[in-house]
Amino acid sequence: MRICVVRLGGMGDILLATPTLRALAAHYRTDQIDFVVGPGMEAAISGLPYAARILVFDRKKHWGAGLPGFLKTLRAEGRYDLFLNFQPSIKTLALAALAQPKQTIVFKKDRRKQLDTGRVRHAIDDFAKDVRSLGVMVTDRQLDFFVPESARQSLAAKLDLTTPYIAINPAGTRDINRWPTERFAQLIERLDSLGRRVLLLGGPGDVTLAQEIVGQSKAPVENLAGKLTVKELGALLERAACVVTGDTGPLHIASAVKAPIVCLSGAADPDRTGPTRPGDLVVINRALSCVPCQARSCRRGDIACMTQMPVEWVLDAIERRVK
């Protein structure tokens, strides 16, 4: 059974689909699942036991003159038995048609409140619903992320792993999902006063944000923004006493490696994309009528869900969640 799965990005969305992909592999007893992802997303899938090939589809390179070459690579080992399009768009629908698989399933996002729960369906379960017609049932909702031993070793060469630490990820794809930098600085100071070691995280695009927080904090903090690979990030999160983050990629990596989590949520609906492991905590102000709005920008203009979230709420959640 040969299967192709398309989910170009982002990192968190890919990880939220892994319970379904693992169930597919088990159901068909196959490790012949090819993944089509976007640039920079390879680390989300690499190392997983059911991953045969990881193909990077770059919209700029492969949509146009580069498409025949990509299709040749995609079809190099013959037709797929199943093509699972987890990110429907004109481009991915065209890829599916041109690949000429025996069967195609196109993901249909469902954000309606469910009658049985009164809540929106979690993304894990939303991905899972579209393979039920194949007889595939997702009973294990744990996310998958592979951390190679080489990443653990390279991480150990970069910092001291013998002293427990709390990992803080201040970044988010959109401003509406970010807690203010001054609140992070205050949180670091409070944690330092309690004798907690703090590591500040972030990707290459978050270096300025992290430097701003460091500059505002009167307490020491180890700034690792832009210094870790994605796999090293996974190695760091799996050892953390607690991970503090918004609803973004590192949240789902932390969930996959079973780190204790405190999630800061506002616009993002934790019922939809929040942590699902027992014990993990979500800090959210449900008193605001607009929360969660799931919008890309704040209609109020003040991002009150984040700007009015007190440091005390987050500190209390950390103290309750720390292992």
PDB file of C-alpha atoms in Angstrom:
ATOM      1  CA  MET A   1       0.000   0.000   0.000  1.00  0.00           C
ATOM      2  CA  ARG A   2       1.577   3.259  -1.167  1.00  0.00           C
ATOM      3  CA  ILE A   3       0.231   6.475   0.305  1.00  0.00           C
ATOM      4  CA  CYS A   4       1.017  10.130  -0.361  1.00  0.00           C
ATOM      5  CA  VAL A   5       0.130  12.798   2.186  1.00  0.00           C
ATOM      6  CA  VAL A   6       0.205  16.507   1.372  1.00  0.00           C
ATOM      7  CA  ARG A   7       0.438  19.068   4.158  1.00  0.00           C
ATOM      8  CA  LEU A   8       2.755  21.909   3.180  1.00  0.00           C
ATOM      9  CA  GLY A   9       2.777  23.708   6.546  1.00  0.00           C
ATOM     10  CA  GLY A  10       2.931  24.934   9.194  1.00  0.00           C
ATOM     11  CA  MET A  11       4.884  22.823  11.607  1.00  0.00           C
ATOM     12  CA  GLY A  12       2.083  22.545  14.166  1.00  0.00           C
ATOM     13  CA  ASP A  13      -0.525  21.575  11.581  1.00  0.00           C
ATOM     14  CA  ILE A  14       1.690  18.788  10.300  1.00  0.00           C
ATOM     15  CA  LEU A  15       2.232  17.435  13.813  1.00  0.00           C
ATOM     16  CA  LEU A  16      -1.491  17.581  14.578  1.00  0.00           C
ATOM     17  CA  ALA A  17      -2.035  15.238  11.621  1.00  0.00           C
ATOM     18  CA  THR A  18       0.472  12.615  12.829  1.00  0.00           C
ATOM     19  CA  PRO A  19      -2.000  10.555  14.912  1.00  0.00           C
ATOM     20  CA  THR A  20      -4.017  10.010  11.726  1.00  0.00           C
ATOM     21  CA  LEU A  21      -0.904   9.175   9.709  1.00  0.00           C
ATOM     22  CA  ARG A  22       0.293   6.704  12.328  1.00  0.00           C
ATOM     23  CA  ALA A  23      -3.132   5.046  12.356  1.00  0.00           C
ATOM     24  CA  LEU A  24      -3.059   4.798   8.553  1.00  0.00           C
ATOM     25  CA  ALA A  25       0.343   3.132   8.650  1.00  0.00           C
ATOM     26  CA  ALA A  26      -0.843   0.637  11.266  1.00  0.00           C
ATOM     27  CA  HIS A  27      -4.113  -0.084   9.450  1.00  0.00           C
ATOM     28  CA  TYR A  28      -2.429  -0.856   6.136  1.00  0.00           C
ATOM     29  CA  ARG A  29       0.729  -2.276   7.742  1.00  0.00           C
ATOM     30  CA  THR A  30       2.879  -0.036   5.606  1.00  0.00           C
ATOM     31  CA  ASP A  31       5.899   2.187   5.961  1.00  0.00           C
ATOM     32  CA  GLN A  32       5.480   3.417   2.405  1.00  0.00           C
ATOM     33  CA  ILE A  33       3.996   6.827   3.122  1.00  0.00           C
ATOM     34  CA  ASP A  34       5.427   9.732   1.150  1.00  0.00           C
ATOM     35  CA  PHE A  35       5.045  13.237   2.541  1.00  0.00           C
ATOM     36  CA  VAL A  36       4.851  16.435   0.538  1.00  0.00           C
ATOM     37  CA  VAL A  37       5.701  19.399   2.764  1.00  0.00           C
ATOM     38  CA  GLY A  38       6.718  23.014   2.310  1.00  0.00           C
ATOM     39  CA  PRO A  39      10.265  24.403   2.593  1.00  0.00           C
ATOM     40  CA  GLY A  40      11.662  24.138   6.113  1.00  0.00           C
ATOM     41  CA  MET A  41       9.013  21.651   7.230  1.00  0.00           C
ATOM     42  CA  GLU A  42      11.041  18.483   6.688  1.00  0.00           C
ATOM     43  CA  ALA A  43      12.026  18.192  10.368  1.00  0.00           C
ATOM     44  CA  ALA A  44       8.381  17.728  11.354  1.00  0.00           C
ATOM     45  CA  ILE A  45       8.298  14.348   9.605  1.00  0.00           C
ATOM     46  CA  SER A  46      11.906  13.166   9.314  1.00  0.00           C
ATOM     47  CA  GLY A  47      12.730  10.079  11.353  1.00  0.00           C
ATOM     48  CA  LEU A  48       9.160   8.840  11.729  1.00  0.00           C
ATOM     49  CA  PRO A  49       9.004   5.064  11.142  1.00  0.00           C
ATOM     50  CA  TYR A  50       6.217   5.279   8.593  1.00  0.00           C
ATOM     51  CA  ALA A  51       7.887   7.962   6.443  1.00  0.00           C
ATOM     52  CA  ALA A  52       9.264   6.592   3.169  1.00  0.00           C
ATOM     53  CA  ARG A  53      10.121   9.844   1.356  1.00  0.00           C
ATOM     54  CA  ILE A  54       9.855  13.514   2.241  1.00  0.00           C
ATOM     55  CA  LEU A  55       9.365  15.709  -0.818  1.00  0.00           C
ATOM     56  CA  VAL A  56       9.617  19.473  -0.496  1.00  0.00           C
ATOM     57  CA  PHE A  57       7.173  21.382  -2.656  1.00  0.00           C
ATOM     58  CA  ASP A  58       8.322  24.977  -3.054  1.00  0.00           C
ATOM     59  CA  ARG A  59       5.509  27.053  -4.558  1.00  0.00           C
ATOM     60  CA  LYS A  60       8.008  29.473  -6.093  1.00  0.00           C
ATOM     61  CA  LYS A  61      10.136  26.764  -7.720  1.00  0.00           C
ATOM     62  CA  HIS A  62       7.664  24.027  -8.504  1.00  0.00           C
ATOM     63  CA  TRP A  63       4.552  25.865  -9.595  1.00  0.00           C
ATOM     64  CA  GLY A  64       5.256  26.583 -13.245  1.00  0.00           C
ATOM     65  CA  ALA A  65       8.344  25.492 -15.119  1.00  0.00           C
ATOM     66  CA  GLY A  66       9.492  23.331 -12.220  1.00  0.00           C
ATOM     67  CA  LEU A  67       6.248  21.341 -11.969  1.00  0.00           C
ATOM     68  CA  PRO A  68       7.121  18.570 -14.482  1.00  0.00           C
ATOM     69  CA  GLY A  69      10.336  17.812 -12.597  1.00  0.00           C
ATOM     70  CA  PHE A  70       8.539  17.646  -9.266  1.00  0.00           C
ATOM     71  CA  LEU A  71       5.843  15.378 -10.721  1.00  0.00           C
ATOM     72  CA  LYS A  72       8.513  13.082 -12.159  1.00  0.00           C
ATOM     73  CA  THR A  73       9.994  12.685  -8.680  1.00  0.00           C
ATOM     74  CA  LEU A  74       6.562  12.249  -7.122  1.00  0.00           C
ATOM     75  CA  ARG A  75       5.606   9.497  -9.576  1.00  0.00           C
ATOM     76  CA  ALA A  76       9.046   7.865  -9.725  1.00  0.00           C
ATOM     77  CA  GLU A  77       7.890   4.736  -7.894  1.00  0.00           C
ATOM     78  CA  GLY A  78       4.526   4.398  -9.627  1.00  0.00           C
ATOM     79  CA  ARG A  79       0.941   5.345  -8.847  1.00  0.00           C
ATOM     80  CA  TYR A  80      -0.206   5.830  -5.287  1.00  0.00           C
ATOM     81  CA  ASP A  81      -2.970   3.684  -3.879  1.00  0.00           C
ATOM     82  CA  LEU A  82      -4.121   6.638  -1.767  1.00  0.00           C
ATOM     83  CA  PHE A  83      -3.502  10.380  -2.033  1.00  0.00           C
ATOM     84  CA  LEU A  84      -4.435  12.219   1.163  1.00  0.00           C
ATOM     85  CA  ASN A  85      -4.674  15.985   0.648  1.00  0.00           C
ATOM     86  CA  PHE A  86      -4.592  17.577   4.096  1.00  0.00           C
ATOM     87  CA  GLN A  87      -4.183  21.117   2.720  1.00  0.00           C
ATOM     88  CA  PRO A  88      -6.580  21.617  -0.195  1.00  0.00           C
ATOM     89  CA  SER A  89      -5.749  24.491  -2.536  1.00  0.00           C
ATOM     90  CA  ILE A  90      -5.574  24.977  -6.290  1.00  0.00           C
ATOM     91  CA  LYS A  91      -1.960  23.803  -6.267  1.00  0.00           C
ATOM     92  CA  THR A  92      -2.405  20.727  -4.088  1.00  0.00           C
ATOM     93  CA  LEU A  93      -5.603  19.695  -5.865  1.00  0.00           C
ATOM     94  CA  ALA A  94      -3.692  19.941  -9.142  1.00  0.00           C
ATOM     95  CA  LEU A  95      -0.872  17.822  -7.703  1.00  0.00           C
ATOM     96  CA  ALA A  96      -3.380  15.160  -6.709  1.00  0.00           C
ATOM     97  CA  ALA A  97      -4.949  15.092 -10.183  1.00  0.00           C
ATOM     98  CA  LEU A  98      -1.598  14.967 -11.961  1.00  0.00           C
ATOM     99  CA  ALA A  99      -0.281  12.204  -9.683  1.00  0.00           C
ATOM    100  CA  GLN A 100      -3.194  10.027 -10.849  1.00  0.00           C
ATOM    101  CA  PRO A 101      -3.619   8.028  -7.629  1.00  0.00           C
ATOM    102  CA  LYS A 102      -6.111   5.185  -7.367  1.00  0.00           C
ATOM    103  CA  GLN A 103      -8.005   7.028  -4.616  1.00  0.00           C
ATOM    104  CA  THR A 104      -7.962  10.616  -3.331  1.00  0.00           C
ATOM    105  CA  ILE A 105      -9.290  11.969  -0.039  1.00  0.00           C
ATOM    106  CA  VAL A 106      -9.490  15.740   0.423  1.00  0.00           C
ATOM    107  CA  PHE A 107      -9.557  17.148   3.948  1.00  0.00           C
ATOM    108  CA  LYS A 108     -12.594  19.260   4.800  1.00  0.00           C
ATOM    109  CA  LYS A 109     -11.995  21.520   7.783  1.00  0.00           C
ATOM    110  CA  ASP A 110     -14.861  21.538  10.260  1.00  0.00           C
ATOM    111  CA  ARG A 111     -14.875  24.289  12.888  1.00  0.00           C
ATOM    112  CA  ARG A 112     -18.528  23.892  13.883  1.00  0.00           C
ATOM    113  CA  LYS A 113     -19.415  23.197  17.485  1.00  0.00           C
ATOM    114  CA  GLN A 114     -20.105  19.503  17.860  1.00  0.00           C
ATOM    115  CA  LEU A 115     -23.500  18.460  19.180  1.00  0.00           C
ATOM    116  CA  ASP A 116     -22.073  15.862  21.557  1.00  0.00           C
ATOM    117  CA  THR A 117     -19.548  18.176  23.246  1.00  0.00           C
ATOM    118  CA  GLY A 118     -20.742  21.734  22.584  1.00  0.00           C
ATOM    119  CA  ARG A 119     -17.164  22.518  21.530  1.00  0.00           C
ATOM    120  CA  VAL A 120     -15.344  22.745  18.244  1.00  0.00           C
ATOM    121  CA  ARG A 121     -13.667  19.573  17.073  1.00  0.00           C
ATOM    122  CA  HIS A 122      -9.960  19.437  17.913  1.00  0.00           C
ATOM    123  CA  ALA A 123      -7.692  19.516  14.856  1.00  0.00           C
ATOM    124  CA  ILE A 124      -6.403  16.031  15.744  1.00  0.00           C
ATOM    125  CA  ASP A 125      -9.941  14.681  15.468  1.00  0.00           C
ATOM    126  CA  ASP A 126     -10.731  16.828  12.444  1.00  0.00           C
ATOM    127  CA  PHE A 127      -7.913  15.213  10.475  1.00  0.00           C
ATOM    128  CA  ALA A 128      -8.965  11.785  11.765  1.00  0.00           C
ATOM    129  CA  LYS A 129     -12.585  12.061  10.634  1.00  0.00           C
ATOM    130  CA  ASP A 130     -11.678  11.997   6.937  1.00  0.00           C
ATOM    131  CA  VAL A 131     -10.113   8.523   7.034  1.00  0.00           C
ATOM    132  CA  ARG A 132     -13.004   6.812   8.799  1.00  0.00           C
ATOM    133  CA  SER A 133     -14.457   5.903   5.409  1.00  0.00           C
ATOM    134  CA  LEU A 134     -11.369   3.705   4.946  1.00  0.00           C
ATOM    135  CA  GLY A 135     -12.075   1.872   8.188  1.00  0.00           C
ATOM    136  CA  VAL A 136      -9.214   3.721   9.919  1.00  0.00           C
ATOM    137  CA  MET A 137     -10.012   4.751  13.496  1.00  0.00           C
ATOM    138  CA  VAL A 138      -7.660   7.051  15.411  1.00  0.00           C
ATOM    139  CA  THR A 139      -7.709   5.909  19.025  1.00  0.00           C
ATOM    140  CA  ASP A 140      -4.283   7.210  20.088  1.00  0.00           C
ATOM    141  CA  ARG A 141      -4.202  11.024  19.912  1.00  0.00           C
ATOM    142  CA  GLN A 142      -0.536  11.398  20.896  1.00  0.00           C
ATOM    143  CA  LEU A 143       1.453  13.514  18.414  1.00  0.00           C
ATOM    144  CA  ASP A 144       4.625  12.153  16.792  1.00  0.00           C
ATOM    145  CA  PHE A 145       7.966  13.951  16.547  1.00  0.00           C
ATOM    146  CA  PHE A 146      11.289  12.144  16.221  1.00  0.00           C
ATOM    147  CA  VAL A 147      14.317  13.434  18.144  1.00  0.00           C
ATOM    148  CA  PRO A 148      17.557  11.804  16.913  1.00  0.00           C
ATOM    149  CA  GLU A 149      20.330  11.051  19.364  1.00  0.00           C
ATOM    150  CA  SER A 150      22.609  13.343  17.338  1.00  0.00           C
ATOM    151  CA  ALA A 151      20.338  16.285  18.220  1.00  0.00           C
ATOM    152  CA  ARG A 152      20.552  15.448  21.916  1.00  0.00           C
ATOM    153  CA  GLN A 153      24.329  15.318  21.668  1.00  0.00           C
ATOM    154  CA  SER A 154      24.668  18.590  19.771  1.00  0.00           C
ATOM    155  CA  LEU A 155      22.298  20.261  22.237  1.00  0.00           C
ATOM    156  CA  ALA A 156      24.405  19.023  25.160  1.00  0.00           C
ATOM    157  CA  ALA A 157      27.443  20.619  23.518  1.00  0.00           C
ATOM    158  CA  LYS A 158      25.650  23.984  23.438  1.00  0.00           C
ATOM    159  CA  LEU A 159      24.341  24.277  26.997  1.00  0.00           C
ATOM    160  CA  ASP A 160      24.234  22.747  30.454  1.00  0.00           C
ATOM    161  CA  LEU A 161      21.504  20.111  30.643  1.00  0.00           C
ATOM    162  CA  THR A 162      22.209  19.033  34.221  1.00  0.00           C
ATOM    163  CA  THR A 163      20.326  21.946  35.816  1.00  0.00           C
ATOM    164  CA  PRO A 164      16.513  21.867  35.457  1.00  0.00           C
ATOM    165  CA  TYR A 165      15.004  24.651  33.375  1.00  0.00           C
ATOM    166  CA  ILE A 166      11.769  26.240  32.281  1.00  0.00           C
ATOM    167  CA  ALA A 167      11.614  26.867  28.535  1.00  0.00           C
ATOM    168  CA  ILE A 168       9.780  29.975  27.333  1.00  0.00           C
ATOM    169  CA  ASN A 169       8.778  30.454  23.706  1.00  0.00           C
ATOM    170  CA  PRO A 170       7.517  34.060  23.288  1.00  0.00           C
ATOM    171  CA  ALA A 171       7.007  33.945  19.535  1.00  0.00           C
ATOM    172  CA  GLY A 172       3.895  33.420  17.463  1.00  0.00           C
ATOM    173  CA  THR A 173       3.081  33.588  13.781  1.00  0.00           C
ATOM    174  CA  ARG A 174       0.738  36.531  14.350  1.00  0.00           C
ATOM    175  CA  ASP A 175       0.750  39.413  16.842  1.00  0.00           C
ATOM    176  CA  ILE A 176      -2.721  38.431  18.026  1.00  0.00           C
ATOM    177  CA  ASN A 177      -1.272  35.240  19.520  1.00  0.00           C
ATOM    178  CA  ARG A 178       1.619  36.900  21.363  1.00  0.00           C
ATOM    179  CA  TRP A 179       1.841  37.891  25.007  1.00  0.00           C
ATOM    180  CA  PRO A 180       3.529  41.339  25.364  1.00  0.00           C
ATOM    181  CA  THR A 181       7.310  41.343  25.682  1.00  0.00           C
ATOM    182  CA  GLU A 182       7.208  43.266  28.954  1.00  0.00           C
ATOM    183  CA  ARG A 183       5.048  40.512  30.492  1.00  0.00           C
ATOM    184  CA  PHE A 184       7.565  37.886  29.484  1.00  0.00           C
ATOM    185  CA  ALA A 185      10.321  40.006  31.026  1.00  0.00           C
ATOM    186  CA  GLN A 186       8.327  40.292  34.253  1.00  0.00           C
ATOM    187  CA  LEU A 187       7.663  36.561  34.266  1.00  0.00           C
ATOM    188  CA  ILE A 188      11.377  35.828  33.899  1.00  0.00           C
ATOM    189  CA  GLU A 189      12.104  38.107  36.855  1.00  0.00           C
ATOM    190  CA  ARG A 190       9.474  36.364  38.995  1.00  0.00           C
ATOM    191  CA  LEU A 191      10.792  32.933  38.062  1.00  0.00           C
ATOM    192  CA  ASP A 192      14.351  34.016  38.830  1.00  0.00           C
ATOM    193  CA  SER A 193      13.240  35.203  42.292  1.00  0.00           C
ATOM    194  CA  LEU A 194      11.909  31.689  42.878  1.00  0.00           C
ATOM    195  CA  GLY A 195      15.239  30.157  41.892  1.00  0.00           C
ATOM    196  CA  ARG A 196      14.036  28.891  38.527  1.00  0.00           C
ATOM    197  CA  ARG A 197      16.395  28.669  35.565  1.00  0.00           C
ATOM    198  CA  VAL A 198      14.863  30.092  32.383  1.00  0.00           C
ATOM    199  CA  LEU A 199      15.734  29.401  28.746  1.00  0.00           C
ATOM    200  CA  LEU A 200      14.334  31.779  26.131  1.00  0.00           C
ATOM    201  CA  LEU A 201      13.559  30.165  22.787  1.00  0.00           C
ATOM    202  CA  GLY A 202      12.813  31.287  19.243  1.00  0.00           C
ATOM    203  CA  GLY A 203      13.623  30.614  15.630  1.00  0.00           C
ATOM    204  CA  PRO A 204      15.861  32.687  13.353  1.00  0.00           C
ATOM    205  CA  GLY A 205      13.043  35.177  12.792  1.00  0.00           C
ATOM    206  CA  ASP A 206      12.525  35.689  16.521  1.00  0.00           C
ATOM    207  CA  VAL A 207      15.986  36.943  17.458  1.00  0.00           C
ATOM    208  CA  THR A 208      14.939  40.594  17.709  1.00  0.00           C
ATOM    209  CA  LEU A 209      11.878  39.688  19.785  1.00  0.00           C
ATOM    210  CA  ALA A 210      14.009  37.667  22.203  1.00  0.00           C
ATOM    211  CA  GLN A 211      16.613  40.422  22.477  1.00  0.00           C
ATOM    212  CA  GLU A 212      13.844  42.876  23.360  1.00  0.00           C
ATOM    213  CA  ILE A 213      12.693  40.643  26.198  1.00  0.00           C
ATOM    214  CA  VAL A 214      16.253  40.171  27.457  1.00  0.00           C
ATOM    215  CA  GLY A 215      16.740  43.942  27.411  1.00  0.00           C
ATOM    216  CA  GLN A 216      13.574  44.496  29.453  1.00  0.00           C
ATOM    217  CA  SER A 217      14.325  41.839  32.068  1.00  0.00           C
ATOM    218  CA  LYS A 218      16.347  42.651  35.167  1.00  0.00           C
ATOM    219  CA  ALA A 219      16.954  38.936  35.756  1.00  0.00           C
ATOM    220  CA  PRO A 220      19.379  36.654  33.917  1.00  0.00           C
ATOM    221  CA  VAL A 221      18.009  34.526  31.122  1.00  0.00           C
ATOM    222  CA  GLU A 222      19.721  32.208  28.656  1.00  0.00           C
ATOM    223  CA  ASN A 223      18.754  33.411  25.199  1.00  0.00           C
ATOM    224  CA  LEU A 224      18.731  30.582  22.649  1.00  0.00           C
ATOM    225  CA  ALA A 225      16.705  32.332  19.945  1.00  0.00           C
ATOM    226  CA  GLY A 226      18.077  31.475  16.513  1.00  0.00           C
ATOM    227  CA  LYS A 227      20.667  29.071  17.956  1.00  0.00           C
ATOM    228  CA  LEU A 228      18.902  25.709  17.723  1.00  0.00           C
ATOM    229  CA  THR A 229      17.818  23.438  14.918  1.00  0.00           C
ATOM    230  CA  VAL A 230      14.248  22.127  14.992  1.00  0.00           C
ATOM    231  CA  LYS A 231      15.475  18.729  16.165  1.00  0.00           C
ATOM    232  CA  GLU A 232      17.611  20.355  18.878  1.00  0.00           C
ATOM    233  CA  LEU A 233      14.522  22.269  19.953  1.00  0.00           C
ATOM    234  CA  GLY A 234      12.725  18.950  20.340  1.00  0.00           C
ATOM    235  CA  ALA A 235      15.627  17.616  22.399  1.00  0.00           C
ATOM    236  CA  LEU A 236      15.492  20.685  24.626  1.00  0.00           C
ATOM    237  CA  LEU A 237      11.735  20.573  25.118  1.00  0.00           C
ATOM    238  CA  GLU A 238      11.695  16.892  26.046  1.00  0.00           C
ATOM    239  CA  ARG A 239      13.915  17.668  29.062  1.00  0.00           C
ATOM    240  CA  ALA A 240      12.125  20.835  30.208  1.00  0.00           C
ATOM    241  CA  ALA A 241      10.552  21.086  33.637  1.00  0.00           C
ATOM    242  CA  CYS A 242       7.842  23.146  31.955  1.00  0.00           C
ATOM    243  CA  VAL A 243       7.305  24.738  28.538  1.00  0.00           C
ATOM    244  CA  VAL A 244       5.544  28.124  28.380  1.00  0.00           C
ATOM    245  CA  THR A 245       4.328  29.005  24.897  1.00  0.00           C
ATOM    246  CA  GLY A 246       1.529  30.415  22.819  1.00  0.00           C
ATOM    247  CA  ASP A 247      -0.432  28.370  20.307  1.00  0.00           C
ATOM    248  CA  THR A 248       2.300  27.889  17.718  1.00  0.00           C
ATOM    249  CA  GLY A 249       4.661  25.234  16.348  1.00  0.00           C
ATOM    250  CA  PRO A 250       6.796  24.692  19.482  1.00  0.00           C
ATOM    251  CA  LEU A 251       3.602  24.016  21.462  1.00  0.00           C
ATOM    252  CA  HIS A 252       2.938  20.948  19.338  1.00  0.00           C
ATOM    253  CA  ILE A 253       6.569  19.814  19.365  1.00  0.00           C
ATOM    254  CA  ALA A 254       6.431  20.042  23.168  1.00  0.00           C
ATOM    255  CA  SER A 255       3.231  18.024  23.192  1.00  0.00           C
ATOM    256  CA  ALA A 256       4.758  15.398  20.902  1.00  0.00           C
ATOM    257  CA  VAL A 257       7.807  14.921  23.165  1.00  0.00           C
ATOM    258  CA  LYS A 258       5.511  14.835  26.232  1.00  0.00           C
ATOM    259  CA  ALA A 259       6.833  17.955  27.923  1.00  0.00           C
ATOM    260  CA  PRO A 260       4.743  19.619  30.679  1.00  0.00           C
ATOM    261  CA  ILE A 261       3.001  22.594  29.037  1.00  0.00           C
ATOM    262  CA  VAL A 262       1.501  25.929  30.004  1.00  0.00           C
ATOM    263  CA  CYS A 263      -0.197  27.384  26.925  1.00  0.00           C
ATOM    264  CA  LEU A 264      -1.027  31.094  26.702  1.00  0.00           C
ATOM    265  CA  SER A 265      -4.177  31.328  24.617  1.00  0.00           C
ATOM    266  CA  GLY A 266      -6.299  34.219  23.405  1.00  0.00           C
ATOM    267  CA  ALA A 267      -7.539  34.346  19.838  1.00  0.00           C
ATOM    268  CA  ALA A 268      -6.604  30.704  19.224  1.00  0.00           C
ATOM    269  CA  ASP A 269      -9.212  28.272  20.512  1.00  0.00           C
ATOM    270  CA  PRO A 270      -7.560  25.699  22.805  1.00  0.00           C
ATOM    271  CA  ASP A 271     -10.460  23.349  22.106  1.00  0.00           C
ATOM    272  CA  ARG A 272      -9.308  23.384  18.487  1.00  0.00           C
ATOM    273  CA  THR A 273      -5.497  23.442  18.645  1.00  0.00           C
ATOM    274  CA  GLY A 274      -4.529  23.486  22.315  1.00  0.00           C
ATOM    275  CA  PRO A 275      -2.603  20.815  24.235  1.00  0.00           C
ATOM    276  CA  THR A 276      -4.454  17.558  24.859  1.00  0.00           C
ATOM    277  CA  ARG A 277      -2.194  15.621  27.219  1.00  0.00           C
ATOM    278  CA  PRO A 278      -3.430  15.176  30.818  1.00  0.00           C
ATOM    279  CA  GLY A 279      -2.104  17.812  33.201  1.00  0.00           C
ATOM    280  CA  ASP A 280      -1.238  20.431  30.611  1.00  0.00           C
ATOM    281  CA  LEU A 281      -2.696  23.844  31.395  1.00  0.00           C
ATOM    282  CA  VAL A 282      -4.171  26.620  29.274  1.00  0.00           C
ATOM    283  CA  VAL A 283      -4.162  30.212  30.507  1.00  0.00           C
ATOM    284  CA  ILE A 284      -7.052  32.052  28.854  1.00  0.00           C
ATOM    285  CA  ASN A 285      -9.412  34.867  29.795  1.00  0.00           C
ATOM    286  CA  ARG A 286     -12.863  33.437  29.141  1.00  0.00           C
ATOM    287  CA  ALA A 287     -14.416  36.546  30.733  1.00  0.00           C
ATOM    288  CA  LEU A 288     -13.813  38.425  27.487  1.00  0.00           C
ATOM    289  CA  SER A 289     -16.816  37.888  25.220  1.00  0.00           C
ATOM    290  CA  CYS A 290     -14.639  37.790  22.089  1.00  0.00           C
ATOM    291  CA  VAL A 291     -12.394  34.981  23.356  1.00  0.00           C
ATOM    292  CA  PRO A 292     -11.534  32.866  21.438  1.00  0.00           C
ATOM    293  CA  CYS A 293     -12.204  34.732  18.187  1.00  0.00           C
ATOM    294  CA  GLN A 294      -9.871  32.598  15.997  1.00  0.00           C
ATOM    295  CA  ALA A 295      -9.197  35.734  13.946  1.00  0.00           C
ATOM    296  CA  ARG A 296      -5.935  36.705  12.269  1.00  0.00           C
ATOM    297  CA  SER A 297      -6.072  40.261  13.609  1.00  0.00           C
ATOM    298  CA  CYS A 298      -7.829  41.877  16.577  1.00  0.00           C
ATOM    299  CA  ARG A 299     -11.153  43.476  15.707  1.00  0.00           C
ATOM    300  CA  ARG A 300     -11.054  45.424  18.985  1.00  0.00           C
ATOM    301  CA  GLY A 301      -7.603  46.755  18.181  1.00  0.00           C
ATOM    302  CA  ASP A 302      -6.123  46.189  21.637  1.00  0.00           C
ATOM    303  CA  ILE A 303      -5.557  42.393  21.729  1.00  0.00           C
ATOM    304  CA  ALA A 304      -7.049  42.461  25.225  1.00  0.00           C
ATOM    305  CA  CYS A 305      -6.965  38.671  25.467  1.00  0.00           C
ATOM    306  CA  MET A 306      -3.173  38.879  25.612  1.00  0.00           C
ATOM    307  CA  THR A 307      -2.400  42.392  26.847  1.00  0.00           C
ATOM    308  CA  GLN A 308      -4.680  41.946  29.862  1.00  0.00           C
ATOM    309  CA  MET A 309      -3.390  38.493  30.824  1.00  0.00           C
ATOM    310  CA  PRO A 310      -1.688  38.958  34.223  1.00  0.00           C
ATOM    311  CA  VAL A 311       1.751  37.585  35.012  1.00  0.00           C
ATOM    312  CA  GLU A 312       0.287  36.040  38.165  1.00  0.00           C
ATOM    313  CA  TRP A 313      -2.001  33.781  36.116  1.00  0.00           C
ATOM    314  CA  VAL A 314       0.911  32.419  34.132  1.00  0.00           C
ATOM    315  CA  LEU A 315       3.211  32.075  37.139  1.00  0.00           C
ATOM    316  CA  ASP A 316       0.537  30.157  39.056  1.00  0.00           C
ATOM    317  CA  ALA A 317       0.021  27.783  36.118  1.00  0.00           C
ATOM    318  CA  ILE A 318       3.767  27.153  35.856  1.00  0.00           C
ATOM    319  CA  GLU A 319       4.057  26.342  39.543  1.00  0.00           C
ATOM    320  CA  ARG A 320       1.168  23.894  39.230  1.00  0.00           C
ATOM    321  CA  ARG A 321       2.527  22.258  36.087  1.00  0.00           C
ATOM    322  CA  VAL A 322       6.276  22.127  36.719  1.00  0.00           C
ATOM    323  CA  LYS A 323       7.555  18.578  37.079  1.00  0.00           C
TER     324      LYS A 323
END
